[in-house]
PDB file of C-alpha atoms in Angstrom:
ATOM      1  CA  MET A   1     107.393  82.299 169.562  1.00 74.00           C
ATOM      2  CA  LEU A   2     104.771  83.638 167.183  1.00 70.00           C
ATOM      3  CA  ARG A   3     101.976  82.485 169.470  1.00 75.00           C
ATOM      4  CA  LEU A   4     103.592  84.229 172.449  1.00 78.00           C
ATOM      5  CA  VAL A   5     103.761  87.460 170.468  1.00 76.00           C
ATOM      6  CA  ALA A   6     100.115  87.162 169.398  1.00 72.00           C
ATOM      7  CA  LEU A   7      99.119  86.590 173.033  1.00 71.00           C
ATOM      8  CA  GLY A   8     101.269  89.511 174.226  1.00 76.00           C
ATOM      9  CA  ARG A   9     103.445  87.268 176.367  1.00 80.00           C
ATOM     10  CA  ILE A  10     106.989  87.869 175.170  1.00 83.00           C
ATOM     11  CA  TYR A  11     109.414  89.759 177.348  1.00 83.00           C
ATOM     12  CA  THR A  12     109.688  93.347 176.174  1.00 88.00           C
ATOM     13  CA  CYS A  13     111.164  96.229 178.163  1.00 82.00           C
ATOM     14  CA  ASP A  14     107.757  97.479 179.296  1.00 84.00           C
ATOM     15  CA  ARG A  15     106.828  94.038 180.685  1.00 83.00           C
ATOM     16  CA  LEU A  16     110.205  93.585 182.390  1.00 83.00           C
ATOM     17  CA  ALA A  17     109.833  97.001 184.057  1.00 85.00           C
ATOM     18  CA  LYS A  18     106.346  96.066 185.331  1.00 86.00           C
ATOM     19  CA  TRP A  19     107.944  93.090 187.079  1.00 85.00           C
ATOM     20  CA  GLY A  20     110.371  95.402 188.851  1.00 84.00           C
ATOM     21  CA  MET A  21     113.434  94.968 186.655  1.00 84.00           C
ATOM     22  CA  ASP A  22     115.573  98.094 186.432  1.00 87.00           C
ATOM     23  CA  ILE A  23     115.770  98.483 182.667  1.00 83.00           C
ATOM     24  CA  ASN A  24     115.844 101.264 180.096  1.00 86.00           C
ATOM     25  CA  LEU A  25     112.345 101.360 178.582  1.00 87.00           C
ATOM     26  CA  GLN A  26     113.506 102.950 175.326  1.00 92.00           C
ATOM     27  CA  CYS A  27     113.347 100.764 172.217  1.00 94.00           C
ATOM     28  CA  GLN A  28     116.936  99.842 171.450  1.00 92.00           C
ATOM     29  CA  LEU A  29     116.195  99.440 167.745  1.00 95.00           C
ATOM     30  CA  CYS A  30     115.037 103.006 167.045  1.00 95.00           C
ATOM     31  CA  ASN A  31     115.607 104.902 170.327  1.00 93.00           C
ATOM     32  CA  THR A  32     112.438 106.952 169.819  1.00 94.00           C
ATOM     33  CA  GLN A  33     109.723 105.319 171.965  1.00 94.00           C
ATOM     34  CA  PRO A  34     109.314 102.876 174.846  1.00 93.00           C
ATOM     35  CA  GLU A  35     109.552  99.238 173.799  1.00 90.00           C
ATOM     36  CA  SER A  36     106.285  97.304 173.863  1.00 90.00           C
ATOM     37  CA  ILE A  37     105.027  94.456 171.707  1.00 89.00           C
ATOM     38  CA  GLN A  38     102.974  96.906 169.628  1.00 87.00           C
ATOM     39  CA  HIS A  39     105.940  99.198 169.124  1.00 91.00           C
ATOM     40  CA  LEU A  40     108.562  96.492 168.583  1.00 91.00           C
ATOM     41  CA  PHE A  41     106.688  94.697 165.817  1.00 88.00           C
ATOM     42  CA  PHE A  42     104.512  97.415 164.254  1.00 84.00           C
ATOM     43  CA  GLY A  43     105.547 100.886 165.441  1.00 88.00           C
ATOM     44  CA  CYS A  44     109.329 100.895 165.331  1.00 92.00           C
ATOM     45  CA  ASN A  45     111.043 102.616 162.383  1.00 92.00           C
ATOM     46  CA  TYR A  46     113.752  99.936 162.321  1.00 94.00           C
ATOM     47  CA  THR A  47     111.310  97.035 162.152  1.00 92.00           C
ATOM     48  CA  GLY A  48     109.099  98.998 159.756  1.00 89.00           C
ATOM     49  CA  GLN A  49     111.997  99.077 157.297  1.00 92.00           C
ATOM     50  CA  LEU A  50     112.583  95.384 157.840  1.00 93.00           C
ATOM     51  CA  TRP A  51     108.886  94.510 157.275  1.00 88.00           C
ATOM     52  CA  ALA A  52     108.779  96.673 154.141  1.00 88.00           C
ATOM     53  CA  ARG A  53     111.748  94.829 152.658  1.00 92.00           C
ATOM     54  CA  LEU A  54     110.342  91.432 153.610  1.00 87.00           C
ATOM     55  CA  LEU A  55     106.970  92.227 152.059  1.00 85.00           C
ATOM     56  CA  LYS A  56     108.676  93.404 148.884  1.00 88.00           C
ATOM     57  CA  TRP A  57     110.760  90.209 148.837  1.00 88.00           C
ATOM     58  CA  MET A  58     107.527  88.179 149.089  1.00 82.00           C
ATOM     59  CA  HIS A  59     105.865  90.304 146.358  1.00 82.00           C
ATOM     60  CA  ILE A  60     103.221  91.617 148.754  1.00 78.00           C
ATOM     61  CA  GLN A  61     102.119  95.226 148.495  1.00 75.00           C
ATOM     62  CA  ARG A  62     100.902  96.323 151.883  1.00 67.00           C
ATOM     63  CA  PRO A  63     101.852  99.178 154.164  1.00 63.00           C
ATOM     64  CA  CYS A  64     102.934  98.333 157.678  1.00 59.00           C
ATOM     65  CA  MET A  65     100.104  98.749 160.150  1.00 59.00           C
ATOM     66  CA  GLU A  66      99.090  98.698 163.776  1.00 63.00           C
ATOM     67  CA  TRP A  67      99.080  95.597 165.963  1.00 58.00           C
ATOM     68  CA  GLU A  68      95.449  94.434 165.648  1.00 61.00           C
ATOM     69  CA  GLY A  69      95.204  95.030 161.911  1.00 65.00           C
ATOM     70  CA  GLY A  70      98.554  93.352 161.439  1.00 63.00           C
ATOM     71  CA  LEU A  71      97.483  90.204 163.245  1.00 63.00           C
ATOM     72  CA  LYS A  72      94.267  89.942 161.226  1.00 66.00           C
ATOM     73  CA  TRP A  73      96.197  90.435 158.006  1.00 66.00           C
ATOM     74  CA  VAL A  74      98.701  87.741 159.003  1.00 67.00           C
ATOM     75  CA  GLU A  75      95.901  85.269 159.747  1.00 67.00           C
ATOM     76  CA  LYS A  76      94.480  85.842 156.275  1.00 67.00           C
ATOM     77  CA  TRP A  77      97.747  85.413 154.383  1.00 65.00           C
ATOM     78  CA  CYS A  78      99.046  82.456 156.403  1.00 67.00           C
ATOM     79  CA  LYS A  79      95.831  80.454 156.302  1.00 72.00           C
ATOM     80  CA  GLY A  80      95.855  77.122 154.531  1.00 70.00           C
ATOM     81  CA  LYS A  81      98.368  74.518 153.510  1.00 74.00           C
ATOM     82  CA  SER A  82      99.506  75.891 150.159  1.00 77.00           C
ATOM     83  CA  SER A  83     103.233  76.235 149.608  1.00 80.00           C
ATOM     84  CA  ARG A  84     102.793  80.015 149.494  1.00 76.00           C
ATOM     85  CA  ALA A  85     101.018  80.069 152.877  1.00 77.00           C
ATOM     86  CA  GLU A  86     103.735  77.839 154.348  1.00 84.00           C
ATOM     87  CA  VAL A  87     106.488  80.168 153.115  1.00 84.00           C
ATOM     88  CA  TYR A  88     104.602  83.154 154.570  1.00 82.00           C
ATOM     89  CA  LYS A  89     104.317  81.378 157.937  1.00 84.00           C
ATOM     90  CA  ILE A  90     107.996  80.488 157.972  1.00 88.00           C
ATOM     91  CA  THR A  91     108.994  84.019 156.959  1.00 89.00           C
ATOM     92  CA  LEU A  92     106.753  85.648 159.544  1.00 87.00           C
ATOM     93  CA  THR A  93     107.934  83.352 162.320  1.00 89.00           C
ATOM     94  CA  ALA A  94     111.583  83.923 161.423  1.00 93.00           C
ATOM     95  CA  ALA A  95     111.088  87.696 161.227  1.00 92.00           C
ATOM     96  CA  VAL A  96     109.411  87.849 164.638  1.00 91.00           C
ATOM     97  CA  TYR A  97     112.141  85.704 166.169  1.00 93.00           C
ATOM     98  CA  PHE A  98     115.026  87.705 164.696  1.00 95.00           C
ATOM     99  CA  ILE A  99     113.441  91.068 165.600  1.00 95.00           C
ATOM    100  CA  TRP A 100     112.990  89.925 169.195  1.00 93.00           C
ATOM    101  CA  LYS A 101     116.502  88.454 169.262  1.00 94.00           C
ATOM    102  CA  GLU A 102     118.027  91.677 167.910  1.00 96.00           C
ATOM    103  CA  SER A 103     116.246  93.725 170.546  1.00 93.00           C
ATOM    104  CA  ASN A 104     117.479  91.398 173.298  1.00 91.00           C
ATOM    105  CA  GLN A 105     121.044  91.407 172.007  1.00 94.00           C
ATOM    106  CA  ARG A 106     121.065  95.193 172.064  1.00 93.00           C
ATOM    107  CA  VAL A 107     119.616  95.336 175.578  1.00 87.00           C
ATOM    108  CA  PHE A 108     121.619  92.579 177.252  1.00 88.00           C
ATOM    109  CA  GLN A 109     124.784  92.122 175.161  1.00 93.00           C
ATOM    110  CA  GLN A 110     125.246  95.537 173.509  1.00 91.00           C
ATOM    111  CA  LYS A 111     125.508  93.828 170.090  1.00 94.00           C
ATOM    112  CA  ARG A 112     124.023  95.462 166.988  1.00 94.00           C
ATOM    113  CA  ARG A 113     123.258  94.088 163.547  1.00 95.00           C
ATOM    114  CA  SER A 114     122.114  95.864 160.423  1.00 95.00           C
ATOM    115  CA  ILE A 115     118.750  95.315 158.773  1.00 95.00           C
ATOM    116  CA  GLU A 116     120.601  93.654 155.880  1.00 96.00           C
ATOM    117  CA  ASP A 117     122.214  91.161 158.256  1.00 97.00           C
ATOM    118  CA  ILE A 118     118.882  90.302 159.858  1.00 97.00           C
ATOM    119  CA  LEU A 119     117.274  89.907 156.425  1.00 96.00           C
ATOM    120  CA  LYS A 120     120.036  87.467 155.459  1.00 96.00           C
ATOM    121  CA  HIS A 121     119.363  85.410 158.590  1.00 96.00           C
ATOM    122  CA  ILE A 122     115.627  85.393 157.861  1.00 96.00           C
ATOM    123  CA  ALA A 123     116.228  84.328 154.245  1.00 94.00           C
ATOM    124  CA  GLN A 124     118.525  81.513 155.395  1.00 95.00           C
ATOM    125  CA  GLU A 125     115.952  80.328 157.915  1.00 94.00           C
ATOM    126  CA  VAL A 126     113.192  80.363 155.290  1.00 91.00           C
ATOM    127  CA  TYR A 127     115.388  78.483 152.834  1.00 91.00           C
ATOM    128  CA  PHE A 128     116.409  75.782 155.322  1.00 92.00           C
ATOM    129  CA  ARG A 129     112.891  75.279 156.668  1.00 86.00           C
ATOM    130  CA  ALA A 130     111.251  75.286 153.239  1.00 78.00           C
ATOM    131  CA  ILE A 131     113.455  72.598 151.685  1.00 72.00           C
TER     132      ILE A 131
END
């Protein structure tokens, strides 16, 4: 999943529309801008709050940033085989997955979850994968 995001290959509303699907382009998480990979993971207010809380949870002080800078930063922090790097990788992968899943649930199933609920799912995933 993480690799697909980095390569710009996940299905977001803008990509689905380019393929001819009749879909609302508006980001279903914040309802302020069209959904794209850049917006969904680095520009959305909803995901910005989620990233800020995750970074605080991991004791990392860093403002959320744009797509390219974010990917370079992720490469730096997730490099290596240390337990810290492994936890960062697991957390990042879980966050990306649950953000994408939340967006899809809102688009296709009209289901909504709070940031707190998503954070709980991410924490559970990190815990189960790290043990």
